[in-house]
């Protein structure tokens, strides 16, 4: 029966995006990690063209080393370069390169200064020079995974006491410590002390910590823009109340036009800044949300004498995020006020223009009436003048006839003809005027 159904329905027509949607769920999977590891993580800001060039450079890098090439359109790729492993990922506005190195630990060593973060990140980062830099560097992380037994309690001296954030994670299977501060080589150090992590747990924790630092940094990109736009928004906020007072007290079309011009200038300045910051503030909110999800996923528990990563970031990062959110809200609120004020002014200008138009129409009506009266006067004079000219011509004709017919009195005949001539001329002038009105 099943074979008959398959023969009758060999397959369904799939949605064009089905494969991409299904693949997205499995994008950027956790990489299991066994034993001590040293991770260098880089994130470079890129636009579309720079990301395409970065992917082409990665393909050439793999080709030169006879490594498997990334498939067309993929967003992540793993390259085995014994003893190191390179993981490349492409995101919306940045690309990341994560280098994984095995960590050699001397037997019986107890000095954290000698074990952790050795060799230094400056020496290890030379491998990144094998690939062209795709864009400006934003994130550089030096993450070291070591067994807790090989370090003991001396790990606290690796970070400044006032900047240390540390906590137990993964139900106590590891300790994570960092100060979120760039070292002399430009890397933010993160130390993971392994108590009983499985390979999958170690891979998941590593990826979440790297993403945490990446998204933390990306979320803060909105703060410089907020600080840059703050003075301009404050100036517009201070200038708006006096303009509204002038609008209330001023009268006349010219004053309204000047106020409207100034309001439009302020609105244009505000909207320019809002358009410039729209994407960045939206990205700040999104990255902050992802960062909080990653913090929840690692399952922190507090350690003595050190704030957790979440507590540290809440104290240091939350004010910056709130600054961006508050400035975005001020932009929106101020924009609405400017729009309402401009609408009020436009309404007043339209009313004043309508009043002026009514005055103009009344004046035009008066001029039309005057022209009509003048036209009627001219028409009367024209009828009289034409009647006079026709009567004069008729009188000349009658005088000529009088020489042949002495019984005809030219003066009397002309006098009798004048009323008929006048009536004929008046009728023709009226007929012509009515024809012009109809046309």
XYZ file of C-alpha atoms in Angstrom:
439
model
C 0.000 0.000 0.000
C 2.805 2.422 0.908
C 4.555 1.671 -2.373
C 1.339 2.418 -4.268
C 0.959 5.751 -2.461
C 4.570 6.690 -3.206
C 4.096 5.769 -6.853
C 0.942 7.866 -7.048
C 2.543 10.810 -5.173
C 6.273 10.793 -5.896
C 6.799 14.051 -3.991
C 5.371 17.397 -2.946
C 6.413 20.760 -4.282
C 8.407 22.370 -1.495
C 8.463 26.005 -0.467
C 11.441 27.838 -1.921
C 12.725 28.755 1.543
C 12.041 25.424 3.296
C 15.618 24.172 3.085
C 17.032 27.435 4.429
C 14.547 27.508 7.302
C 15.330 23.917 8.287
C 19.081 24.528 8.014
C 18.889 27.614 10.236
C 17.892 25.475 13.231
C 21.160 23.533 12.861
C 23.346 26.537 12.026
C 26.461 27.063 14.147
C 26.248 23.809 16.155
C 28.211 23.280 19.365
C 31.637 21.722 18.786
C 32.526 19.131 21.460
C 35.818 19.882 23.221
C 37.952 17.364 25.026
C 40.690 18.368 27.439
C 42.385 21.703 27.950
C 41.986 24.173 25.095
C 43.120 27.627 24.149
C 40.680 29.681 22.037
C 41.338 32.905 20.149
C 38.170 34.500 18.828
C 38.017 37.451 16.406
C 35.003 39.401 15.132
C 35.383 41.884 12.262
C 32.697 44.348 11.197
C 31.837 43.930 7.498
C 29.348 45.096 4.937
C 27.976 42.766 2.269
C 30.880 43.214 -0.149
C 33.502 42.763 2.576
C 31.777 39.605 3.789
C 31.768 38.210 0.243
C 35.490 38.941 -0.061
C 36.107 37.291 3.313
C 34.328 34.149 2.150
C 36.295 34.118 -1.099
C 39.528 34.527 0.860
C 38.540 31.601 3.106
C 37.902 29.436 0.050
C 41.356 30.285 -1.302
C 42.866 29.639 2.141
C 41.309 26.159 2.192
C 42.304 25.491 -1.412
C 45.946 26.348 -0.730
C 46.005 23.848 2.145
C 43.999 21.100 0.430
C 41.266 21.483 3.045
C 37.542 21.005 2.305
C 36.022 24.128 0.740
C 32.938 25.813 2.235
C 29.740 25.074 0.361
C 28.184 27.976 -1.608
C 26.015 30.179 0.563
C 26.966 28.585 3.895
C 27.210 30.781 6.991
C 29.798 28.719 8.874
C 32.739 26.451 8.035
C 35.234 24.374 9.996
C 38.809 23.877 8.838
C 41.172 21.300 10.363
C 44.731 22.689 10.469
C 46.536 20.314 12.857
C 47.107 20.951 15.617
C 44.738 23.949 15.331
C 41.121 24.169 14.201
C 39.591 27.240 12.536
C 35.846 27.931 12.696
C 34.557 30.698 10.408
C 31.082 32.200 10.742
C 29.273 34.891 8.769
C 26.677 37.066 10.464
C 24.587 40.016 9.352
C 27.157 42.760 9.987
C 30.253 40.890 11.070
C 32.283 37.748 10.474
C 34.082 35.721 13.127
C 37.216 33.578 13.118
C 37.680 31.199 16.070
C 41.023 29.432 16.430
C 41.206 26.422 18.729
C 44.592 25.217 20.012
C 45.421 22.292 22.326
C 46.714 23.454 25.703
C 49.818 21.720 27.051
C 49.993 21.603 30.866
C 53.182 20.726 32.677
C 52.808 17.882 35.131
C 52.542 19.071 38.718
C 52.433 22.766 37.751
C 50.545 24.936 40.187
C 51.484 28.476 39.077
C 48.526 30.002 37.232
C 50.711 32.789 35.874
C 52.836 30.152 34.190
C 49.987 27.976 32.977
C 47.008 30.142 32.050
C 47.169 32.235 28.885
C 50.549 30.852 27.891
C 51.922 31.254 25.302
C 50.629 34.820 25.113
C 47.862 35.795 22.725
C 50.176 38.043 20.729
C 52.240 35.041 19.687
C 49.280 32.769 18.931
C 47.413 35.441 16.984
C 50.017 35.325 14.220
C 47.973 32.552 12.602
C 45.275 35.112 11.898
C 47.726 36.941 9.629
C 47.416 34.088 7.147
C 44.012 35.496 6.183
C 43.350 39.041 4.980
C 41.555 41.245 7.488
C 37.977 41.580 6.182
C 37.070 44.730 8.081
C 37.675 46.675 11.303
C 38.388 44.469 14.308
C 35.724 44.764 16.998
C 36.090 41.691 19.212
C 39.203 39.798 20.293
C 38.839 37.135 22.965
C 41.501 34.929 24.576
C 39.689 32.006 26.244
C 41.631 29.396 28.178
C 40.099 26.113 29.383
C 42.134 24.394 32.124
C 41.455 21.757 34.767
C 40.755 23.433 38.095
C 43.123 21.074 39.875
C 46.100 22.374 37.904
C 45.413 25.984 38.892
C 43.954 26.019 42.382
C 42.927 29.381 43.846
C 45.724 31.403 42.269
C 43.540 32.181 39.219
C 42.107 35.201 41.059
C 45.463 36.980 40.668
C 45.153 36.892 36.884
C 42.541 39.665 36.991
C 42.222 42.970 38.773
C 40.287 42.505 42.030
C 38.010 45.477 41.336
C 37.172 44.237 37.844
C 36.909 40.481 38.443
C 33.650 38.737 37.570
C 33.453 35.021 38.321
C 30.853 32.352 38.918
C 30.177 28.649 38.922
C 28.419 27.488 35.759
C 26.829 24.334 34.352
C 25.572 23.221 37.788
C 29.013 23.665 39.301
C 30.841 21.709 36.594
C 33.149 24.689 35.884
C 34.195 28.140 37.031
C 34.289 31.102 34.634
C 36.334 34.216 35.404
C 37.033 37.402 33.431
C 37.443 41.133 33.874
C 36.014 42.137 30.460
C 39.146 44.231 30.022
C 41.552 44.146 27.061
C 45.053 43.004 27.933
C 48.270 44.426 26.480
C 47.687 42.421 23.291
C 44.149 43.729 22.879
C 42.363 40.516 23.953
C 39.648 40.148 26.576
C 40.704 37.211 28.736
C 38.210 34.555 29.840
C 39.358 31.683 32.047
C 37.354 28.470 32.328
C 38.325 26.104 35.155
C 37.032 22.641 34.293
C 35.769 20.542 37.166
C 33.676 17.890 35.448
C 32.535 19.217 32.076
C 31.622 16.722 29.399
C 32.895 17.334 25.887
C 29.490 18.645 24.748
C 29.129 20.853 27.828
C 32.624 22.267 27.286
C 31.841 23.056 23.644
C 28.489 24.635 24.481
C 29.951 26.714 27.320
C 32.824 27.921 25.140
C 30.513 29.014 22.336
C 28.153 30.792 24.717
C 30.982 32.664 26.393
C 32.417 33.768 23.044
C 28.976 34.879 21.887
C 28.422 36.663 25.189
C 31.518 38.803 24.695
C 30.763 39.341 21.003
C 27.170 40.469 21.551
C 28.144 42.527 24.590
C 30.552 44.524 22.462
C 28.110 44.856 19.573
C 25.365 46.038 21.920
C 27.595 48.858 23.130
C 28.051 50.240 19.604
C 24.868 52.222 20.111
C 26.288 54.153 23.078
C 28.716 56.420 21.121
C 25.885 57.320 18.731
C 23.609 58.118 21.673
C 26.312 60.281 23.225
C 26.848 62.032 19.888
C 23.145 62.739 19.322
C 22.382 63.696 22.919
C 23.505 67.357 22.745
C 21.589 68.004 19.511
C 18.405 66.497 20.941
C 18.838 68.527 24.123
C 19.211 71.701 22.068
C 16.060 70.931 20.063
C 14.154 70.170 23.264
C 15.276 73.518 24.718
C 14.374 75.448 21.551
C 10.904 73.983 21.102
C 9.089 75.638 24.092
C 10.083 79.222 23.060
C 8.926 78.475 19.515
C 5.578 77.263 20.831
C 5.276 80.441 22.917
C 6.006 82.550 19.833
C 3.403 80.575 17.920
C 0.833 81.329 20.617
C 1.614 85.063 20.754
C 2.415 85.833 17.105
C -0.059 86.920 14.461
C 0.099 87.312 10.743
C 0.964 85.098 7.836
C 4.624 86.079 7.611
C 5.290 85.338 11.294
C 3.580 81.941 10.946
C 5.652 81.140 7.891
C 8.896 81.951 9.693
C 7.934 79.783 12.681
C 6.914 76.940 10.379
C 10.218 77.180 8.537
C 12.121 76.911 11.829
C 10.026 73.972 13.026
C 10.611 72.163 9.744
C 14.357 72.767 10.073
C 14.360 71.295 13.595
C 12.279 68.328 12.454
C 14.651 67.671 9.544
C 17.656 67.783 11.876
C 15.970 65.419 14.326
C 14.874 62.951 11.637
C 18.364 62.920 10.140
C 19.790 61.811 13.471
C 16.963 59.303 13.970
C 17.556 57.774 10.537
C 21.280 57.565 11.299
C 20.671 55.792 14.613
C 17.615 53.695 13.736
C 19.488 50.526 12.793
C 22.115 50.853 15.516
C 19.630 51.305 18.353
C 17.527 48.412 17.060
C 20.654 46.250 16.871
C 21.594 47.290 20.403
C 18.256 46.036 21.711
C 18.574 42.765 19.774
C 22.169 42.093 20.857
C 21.336 42.917 24.471
C 18.485 40.415 24.370
C 20.713 37.675 22.909
C 23.395 38.439 25.490
C 20.866 37.990 28.315
C 19.761 34.671 26.835
C 23.377 33.483 26.747
C 23.875 34.527 30.373
C 20.824 32.545 31.422
C 21.981 29.529 29.423
C 25.320 29.155 31.232
C 23.510 28.795 34.587
C 25.582 30.969 36.943
C 25.976 30.517 40.701
C 27.754 33.122 42.782
C 31.249 32.629 44.187
C 32.557 34.313 47.362
C 34.082 37.794 46.980
C 33.268 38.140 43.256
C 30.178 39.290 41.347
C 28.707 36.967 38.766
C 29.057 37.822 35.079
C 25.371 38.786 34.966
C 25.690 41.051 38.023
C 28.859 42.663 36.673
C 27.304 43.338 33.277
C 24.045 44.540 34.817
C 25.981 47.153 36.784
C 28.265 48.232 33.936
C 26.342 47.475 30.739
C 22.718 48.135 31.695
C 23.195 51.936 32.058
C 24.613 52.111 28.530
C 21.699 50.108 27.105
C 19.228 52.289 29.015
C 20.955 55.394 27.663
C 20.354 54.212 24.093
C 16.743 53.288 24.867
C 16.099 56.596 26.619
C 17.571 58.644 23.789
C 15.550 56.672 21.223
C 12.409 57.392 23.275
C 13.340 61.087 23.439
C 13.759 61.120 19.675
C 10.321 59.601 19.161
C 8.620 61.871 21.693
C 10.280 65.005 20.337
C 9.434 64.026 16.773
C 5.752 63.718 17.690
C 5.801 67.136 19.379
C 7.408 68.737 16.337
C 4.865 67.107 14.041
C 1.949 68.362 16.158
C 3.380 71.879 16.354
C 3.984 71.956 12.601
C 0.443 70.732 11.945
C -0.976 73.508 14.134
C 1.084 76.101 12.316
C 0.139 74.734 8.912
C -3.517 74.885 9.911
C -3.127 78.496 10.988
C -1.286 79.364 7.785
C -4.017 77.696 5.719
C -6.732 79.633 7.583
C -4.871 82.906 7.062
C -4.374 82.089 3.385
C -8.055 81.296 3.006
C -8.905 84.616 4.635
C -6.578 86.391 2.256
C -8.073 84.505 -0.661
C -11.546 85.594 0.375
C -10.374 89.204 0.472
C -8.847 88.786 -2.963
C -12.060 87.242 -4.287
C -14.127 90.094 -2.861
C -11.777 92.586 -4.468
C -12.011 90.711 -7.758
C -15.801 90.747 -7.538
C -15.755 94.508 -7.039
C -13.480 94.924 -10.029
C -15.727 92.702 -12.131
C -18.774 94.742 -11.170
C -16.948 97.938 -12.024
C -15.859 96.482 -15.331
C -19.437 95.399 -16.044
C -20.727 98.869 -15.323
C -18.011 100.423 -17.444
C -18.793 97.921 -20.185
C -22.467 98.822 -20.024
C -21.602 102.518 -20.180
C -19.266 101.913 -23.098
C -21.915 99.865 -24.838
C -24.415 102.730 -24.460
C -21.916 105.208 -25.805
C -21.066 102.797 -28.606
C -24.756 102.517 -29.588
C -25.087 106.299 -29.624
C -21.872 106.773 -31.610
C -22.784 104.108 -34.185
C -26.294 105.535 -34.472
C -24.804 108.979 -35.050
C -22.438 107.711 -37.766
C -25.158 105.753 -39.546
C -27.574 108.680 -39.319
C -24.881 110.985 -40.764
C -24.329 108.634 -43.655
C -28.085 108.356 -44.208
C -28.377 112.162 -44.143
C -25.688 112.483 -46.826
C -27.506 109.929 -48.954
C -30.801 111.709 -48.463
C -29.272 115.074 -49.451
C -28.072 113.481 -52.695
C -31.544 112.119 -53.348
C -33.039 115.592 -52.574
C -31.296 117.023 -55.627
C -33.356 114.679 -57.804
C -36.497 114.702 -55.682
C -37.020 118.207 -54.354
C -40.145 117.118 -52.443
C -37.912 114.983 -50.021
C -36.750 116.848 -46.912
C -33.374 115.271 -45.896
C -33.454 116.703 -42.365
C -36.918 115.411 -41.622
C -36.195 112.028 -43.146
C -33.005 111.712 -41.084
C -34.841 112.643 -37.918
C -37.492 110.029 -38.589
C -34.857 107.378 -39.300
C -32.788 107.958 -36.131
C -35.061 105.938 -33.754
C -35.064 102.999 -36.157
C -31.294 103.187 -36.580
C -30.825 103.330 -32.784
C -33.083 100.325 -32.243
C -31.248 98.327 -34.941
C -27.800 99.123 -33.516
C -28.888 98.388 -29.934
C -30.404 95.035 -30.994
C -27.212 93.984 -32.802
C -24.948 94.989 -29.915
C -27.120 93.043 -27.463
C -27.163 89.977 -29.768
C -23.359 90.042 -30.065
C -22.944 90.333 -26.295
C -25.272 87.386 -25.664
C -23.388 85.316 -28.232
C -20.073 86.062 -26.450
C -21.595 84.997 -23.082
C -22.781 81.708 -24.585
C -19.365 81.019 -26.136
